[in-house]
Rosetta silent file (secondary structure, phi, psi, omega in degrees, C-alpha in Angstrom):
SEQUENCE: QGTILLYAELYDRGEIVESGTLVLEQRLLAADSAAPYRLIFEHSAEGPLVLGLSGAFAPDERLTALTVTEQRTSVEGRQYSLYAVIINLNTVAVTQGRVVGALYAGDRLLGFHAVDIEPLASGESLPVEMHWYDIAPGTDYHHTLAADGITQTE
SCORE:     score description
SCORE:     0.000 S_00000001
   1 L     0.000  151.270  174.024  103.815   86.826  101.104 S_00000001
   2 L   -73.597  143.441 -162.003  106.057   84.960   98.714 S_00000001
   3 E  -130.156  113.990  177.124  107.617   86.990   96.092 S_00000001
   4 E  -105.972  138.171  164.819  109.517   85.517   92.810 S_00000001
   5 E  -117.757  128.017 -179.436  111.426   88.247   90.876 S_00000001
   6 E  -124.619  124.849  166.620  112.679   87.683   87.401 S_00000001
   7 E   -94.919  129.859 -166.430  114.796   89.567   85.444 S_00000001
   8 E  -105.051  140.422  177.733  114.358   89.753   81.409 S_00000001
   9 E  -126.326  133.598  173.660  116.963   90.591   78.858 S_00000001
  10 E  -133.902  130.626 -170.549  115.917   90.998   75.373 S_00000001
  11 E  -103.194  148.737  162.725  118.638   90.723   72.656 S_00000001
  12 E  -137.637  115.904  178.284  118.965   91.763   69.013 S_00000001
  13 L    80.613    6.832  177.080  121.896   90.970   67.052 S_00000001
  14 L   105.379   -9.425 -174.294  123.840   89.971   70.197 S_00000001
  15 E  -107.800  148.532  169.544  123.074   93.306   72.117 S_00000001
  16 E   -66.514  119.598 -171.641  120.708   94.001   74.796 S_00000001
  17 E   -91.567  -39.668 -172.579  118.043   96.035   73.315 S_00000001
  18 E  -158.610  146.974  175.782  115.911   96.414   76.422 S_00000001
  19 E  -129.241  170.673 -179.678  115.729   94.850   80.013 S_00000001
  20 E  -177.704  176.830 -168.000  113.357   94.739   82.651 S_00000001
  21 E  -145.863  138.807 -173.916  112.280   93.155   85.913 S_00000001
  22 E  -133.551  163.744  178.912  108.971   91.389   86.708 S_00000001
  23 E  -136.197  122.685 -175.839  107.280   89.786   89.795 S_00000001
  24 L   -59.669  123.716  177.647  105.513   86.617   89.233 S_00000001
  25 L   -65.125  -16.787 -179.868  101.579   86.843   90.226 S_00000001
  26 L  -102.619  130.707 -168.473  101.579   83.520   91.747 S_00000001
  27 L   -78.357  -45.112  178.608  102.772   83.471   95.284 S_00000001
  28 L   -96.491  122.302 -171.771  103.121   79.858   95.452 S_00000001
  29 L  -139.174  101.534  158.937  105.360   77.593   93.083 S_00000001
  30 L   -33.668  127.903  159.492  105.655   73.703   93.197 S_00000001
  31 L   -29.732  147.739  176.048  108.599   71.825   92.563 S_00000001
  32 L    38.663   38.184 -178.246  108.479   71.266   88.617 S_00000001
  33 L  -124.436  169.001 -164.159  105.888   73.474   88.004 S_00000001
  34 L  -128.417  163.948  168.942  105.372   76.513   86.012 S_00000001
  35 L  -152.602  152.825 -167.101  103.770   80.055   86.449 S_00000001
  36 L   -93.870  151.075  179.733  102.845   82.542   83.809 S_00000001
  37 L  -134.514  178.497  163.040  104.347   85.937   83.963 S_00000001
  38 L  -156.428  139.335 -165.973  104.040   89.269   81.873 S_00000001
  39 L  -150.240  133.388  168.450  106.539   91.701   80.904 S_00000001
  40 L  -107.779  126.895  166.673  106.022   94.301   77.899 S_00000001
  41 L   -87.917  158.380  174.419  108.870   95.600   75.628 S_00000001
  42 L  -104.883   -3.255  176.478  108.475   98.812   73.803 S_00000001
  43 L  -124.629  168.358 -173.981  110.892   97.500   71.159 S_00000001
  44 L  -109.902  161.124  174.464  110.881   94.489   68.977 S_00000001
  45 L  -163.292  154.461 -172.358  113.993   92.302   68.239 S_00000001
  46 L   -80.662  -17.751 -156.623  115.281   89.391   66.131 S_00000001
  47 L  -103.930 -160.954 -175.396  117.314   87.862   68.783 S_00000001
  48 L   -67.447  169.478  144.396  116.234   85.531   72.331 S_00000001
  49 E  -109.113  124.163 -171.651  114.843   86.686   75.517 S_00000001
  50 E   -95.984  113.683 -168.958  116.938   85.640   78.514 S_00000001
  51 E  -119.382  114.155  173.937  114.996   85.312   81.762 S_00000001
  52 E  -128.097  160.764 -167.346  117.013   84.771   85.157 S_00000001
  53 E   -92.812  114.810 -159.250  116.061   84.675   88.520 S_00000001
  54 E   -88.334  -35.005 -179.134  116.588   88.161   90.138 S_00000001
  55 E  -166.868  136.726  161.780  115.232   87.238   93.733 S_00000001
  56 E  -127.010  124.567 -164.414  113.056   84.827   95.827 S_00000001
  57 E  -102.224  113.546  168.467  111.563   86.002   99.103 S_00000001
  58 L   -55.157  136.992 -168.155  110.309   83.260  101.448 S_00000001
  59 L   -54.075  173.238  178.782  106.671   83.273  101.583 S_00000001
  60 L   -85.040  128.725 -175.422  105.072   84.641  104.932 S_00000001
  61 L   -39.785  -42.464 -167.478  104.784   81.406  107.050 S_00000001
  62 L   -72.972  -12.835  176.127  100.915   81.977  107.013 S_00000001
  63 E   -55.670   90.497 -141.629  101.059   81.749  103.372 S_00000001
  64 E  -138.899  137.212  169.380   99.040   78.389  102.385 S_00000001
  65 E   -62.645  144.378 -177.455   97.741   76.723   99.354 S_00000001
  66 L  -115.448  153.822 -157.440   93.871   76.399   98.871 S_00000001
  67 E  -100.765  143.788  177.359   92.353   73.364   97.247 S_00000001
  68 E  -119.235  117.071  179.773   90.944   73.538   93.780 S_00000001
  69 E  -130.968  175.045  173.000   88.343   71.024   93.013 S_00000001
  70 E    63.580   41.400  168.889   85.318   70.604   90.240 S_00000001
  71 E   -83.502  140.439  169.287   87.261   72.055   87.361 S_00000001
  72 E  -146.174  166.514  178.461   85.632   71.867   84.178 S_00000001
  73 E  -128.998  161.709  152.595   85.852   73.770   80.855 S_00000001
  74 E  -157.298  166.106  178.327   83.992   74.480   77.891 S_00000001
  75 E  -121.511  104.955  169.751   84.511   76.078   74.389 S_00000001
  76 E  -120.692  124.088  174.682   82.023   78.044   72.635 S_00000001
  77 L    54.758 -105.008 -174.000   83.081   79.740   69.391 S_00000001
  78 L  -132.707   44.373  176.411   85.922   81.632   70.477 S_00000001
  79 E  -148.099  129.046 -177.959   85.926   81.486   74.116 S_00000001
  80 E   -96.727  148.465  176.380   87.150   79.143   76.322 S_00000001
  81 E  -128.040  145.835  176.317   85.688   78.987   79.964 S_00000001
  82 E  -123.969  125.089 -175.248   87.337   77.612   83.130 S_00000001
  83 E  -134.337  127.314 -170.390   84.912   76.812   85.878 S_00000001
  84 E  -151.909  176.558  179.381   86.376   75.368   89.491 S_00000001
  85 E  -136.247  113.854  171.586   85.389   75.691   93.006 S_00000001
  86 E   -81.397  126.174 -173.001   88.086   77.034   95.443 S_00000001
  87 E  -127.199  135.515  177.485   87.973   75.421   99.100 S_00000001
  88 L  -109.383  108.787 -166.031   89.810   76.338  102.205 S_00000001
  89 L  -100.203    2.418  171.240   90.611   72.995  103.938 S_00000001
  90 L   -67.674  173.157  142.103   92.598   74.735  106.643 S_00000001
  91 L   -37.148  -59.213  169.673   91.544   74.963  110.190 S_00000001
  92 L  -108.359  167.596  172.425   91.299   78.701  110.142 S_00000001
  93 L   -51.793  163.487 -163.921   90.203   81.559  107.886 S_00000001
  94 E  -127.530  118.897  157.883   92.112   82.510  104.760 S_00000001
  95 E  -128.146 -169.493 -159.740   92.178   86.191  103.462 S_00000001
  96 E    40.489   49.661 -177.072   94.138   87.841  100.794 S_00000001
  97 E   -72.713  150.440  163.224   93.195   84.773   98.649 S_00000001
  98 E  -138.914  143.485  165.048   94.387   84.825   95.118 S_00000001
  99 E   -98.755  134.993  177.290   93.489   82.742   92.042 S_00000001
 100 E  -123.921  105.705  169.145   96.048   82.313   89.305 S_00000001
 101 E  -119.249  131.830  154.707   94.734   80.581   85.886 S_00000001
 102 E  -102.074  163.156 -175.717   96.687   80.053   82.644 S_00000001
 103 E  -131.067  124.198 -160.302   95.591   78.859   79.426 S_00000001
 104 E  -112.570  151.127  137.260   98.233   76.970   77.039 S_00000001
 105 E  -130.821  124.070 -179.642   97.983   75.553   73.561 S_00000001
 106 L    64.407 -139.114 -175.676  100.698   73.001   73.401 S_00000001
 107 L  -107.843   33.247  153.272  103.524   74.626   75.670 S_00000001
 108 E  -100.061  112.247 -162.382  102.327   77.717   74.458 S_00000001
 109 E   -65.586  125.243  178.361  101.098   80.594   77.191 S_00000001
 110 E   -93.274  -53.447 -168.685   97.771   82.072   75.480 S_00000001
 111 E   168.123  148.391  174.277   97.092   84.263   78.592 S_00000001
 112 E  -137.668  170.381 -172.632   96.308   84.160   82.286 S_00000001
 113 E  -121.803  135.703  177.504   94.183   85.771   84.779 S_00000001
 114 E  -120.043  113.788 -161.484   95.177   86.744   88.384 S_00000001
 115 E  -107.975  128.180  136.530   92.125   86.905   90.624 S_00000001
 116 E   -81.005  127.971  173.385   91.840   88.338   94.339 S_00000001
 117 E  -115.844  164.255 -177.964   89.081   86.495   96.091 S_00000001
 118 L   -48.497  153.536  175.215   87.099   87.087   99.187 S_00000001
 119 L   -64.846  141.614  179.236   88.151   86.121  102.490 S_00000001
 120 E  -107.983  130.282 -176.736   87.209   82.010  103.213 S_00000001
 121 L   -95.910  148.103 -171.291   86.303   80.986  106.595 S_00000001
 122 L   -36.826  115.645  178.395   87.705   77.105  107.528 S_00000001
 123 L   102.994  -27.923  171.884   85.566   74.863  105.279 S_00000001
 124 L   -68.200  153.070 -179.643   84.156   77.314  102.811 S_00000001
 125 E  -128.926  155.307  159.556   84.201   77.233   99.185 S_00000001
 126 E  -163.209  126.799 -161.277   83.794   79.435   96.246 S_00000001
 127 E   -58.569  138.420  169.090   83.003   79.005   92.837 S_00000001
 128 E  -132.398  155.500  176.142   85.290   81.022   90.502 S_00000001
 129 E  -151.503  160.183 -158.915   85.285   81.125   86.489 S_00000001
 130 E  -138.602  136.610 -173.032   87.660   82.598   84.087 S_00000001
 131 E  -130.669  147.748  165.882   87.001   83.426   80.455 S_00000001
 132 E  -131.871  134.512  179.077   89.583   83.681   77.572 S_00000001
 133 E  -106.602  150.972  172.332   88.409   85.358   74.335 S_00000001
 134 L    80.654   18.873  172.792   89.267   85.262   70.654 S_00000001
 135 L   -62.692  150.546 -179.857   90.511   81.690   70.700 S_00000001
 136 L   -67.185  106.967  177.480   91.289   79.397   67.724 S_00000001
 137 L   -62.481  157.933 -173.172   88.484   76.699   67.408 S_00000001
 138 L    75.832  -14.529  165.394   89.801   73.194   67.104 S_00000001
 139 L   -56.414  144.487  141.338   93.025   73.704   69.229 S_00000001
 140 L   -60.585  109.161 -177.999   94.081   71.528   71.807 S_00000001
 141 E  -100.509  157.603  168.759   93.775   73.530   75.104 S_00000001
 142 E  -156.265  161.688  161.825   94.878   72.979   78.506 S_00000001
 143 E  -144.008  160.629  166.796   95.233   75.090   81.846 S_00000001
 144 E  -114.994  160.236 -171.066   96.635   75.558   85.055 S_00000001
 145 E  -152.671  113.209 -177.600   94.824   76.747   88.103 S_00000001
 146 E  -129.602  148.132 -175.578   96.294   77.531   91.256 S_00000001
 147 E  -132.058  144.604  160.681   95.118   79.431   94.891 S_00000001
 148 E  -152.723 -160.437 -168.771   96.370   80.377   97.838 S_00000001
 149 E   166.611  167.061 -174.874   95.977   82.940  100.976 S_00000001
 150 E  -105.313  116.611 -168.207   96.986   84.003  104.199 S_00000001
 151 E   -79.038  153.240  177.475   95.633   81.967  107.074 S_00000001
 152 L   -85.165  137.119  171.750   94.516   84.083  110.303 S_00000001
 153 L   -65.157  140.085 -167.501   95.921   83.388  113.600 S_00000001
 154 L   -68.500    0.000    0.000   93.685   81.136  115.730 S_00000001
């Protein structure tokens, strides 16, 4: 599996007050794309958060993208819902599937979900849905959705 490690340093008045390492949930990252991450600090600070690449490990050669189709969204009250269909277009079955969805308001990440999915035979599809709660009505939201899995040998 592909692994992308980041290190983070939280600064306050020019001094590092806390640091940490995180692993991206998304295992495949296309050029010029973004992936959500989560890191919780115990301290608050006035300074910047600096992120750097700590390590990137090549994905298992069997890690493959799955096709995301039929994306649709709805906003009802303070809930944003995303519906899509994941399809395995590979010629072999895929296991250890994962879907990562992120919700944005402008360029600000509001939250993300990483969901493991059941194995998919070649040509098989699976509906997925994700929900974000307590959103502000009337805001212009957009999302990203990525899916991948490990192909099985023929």
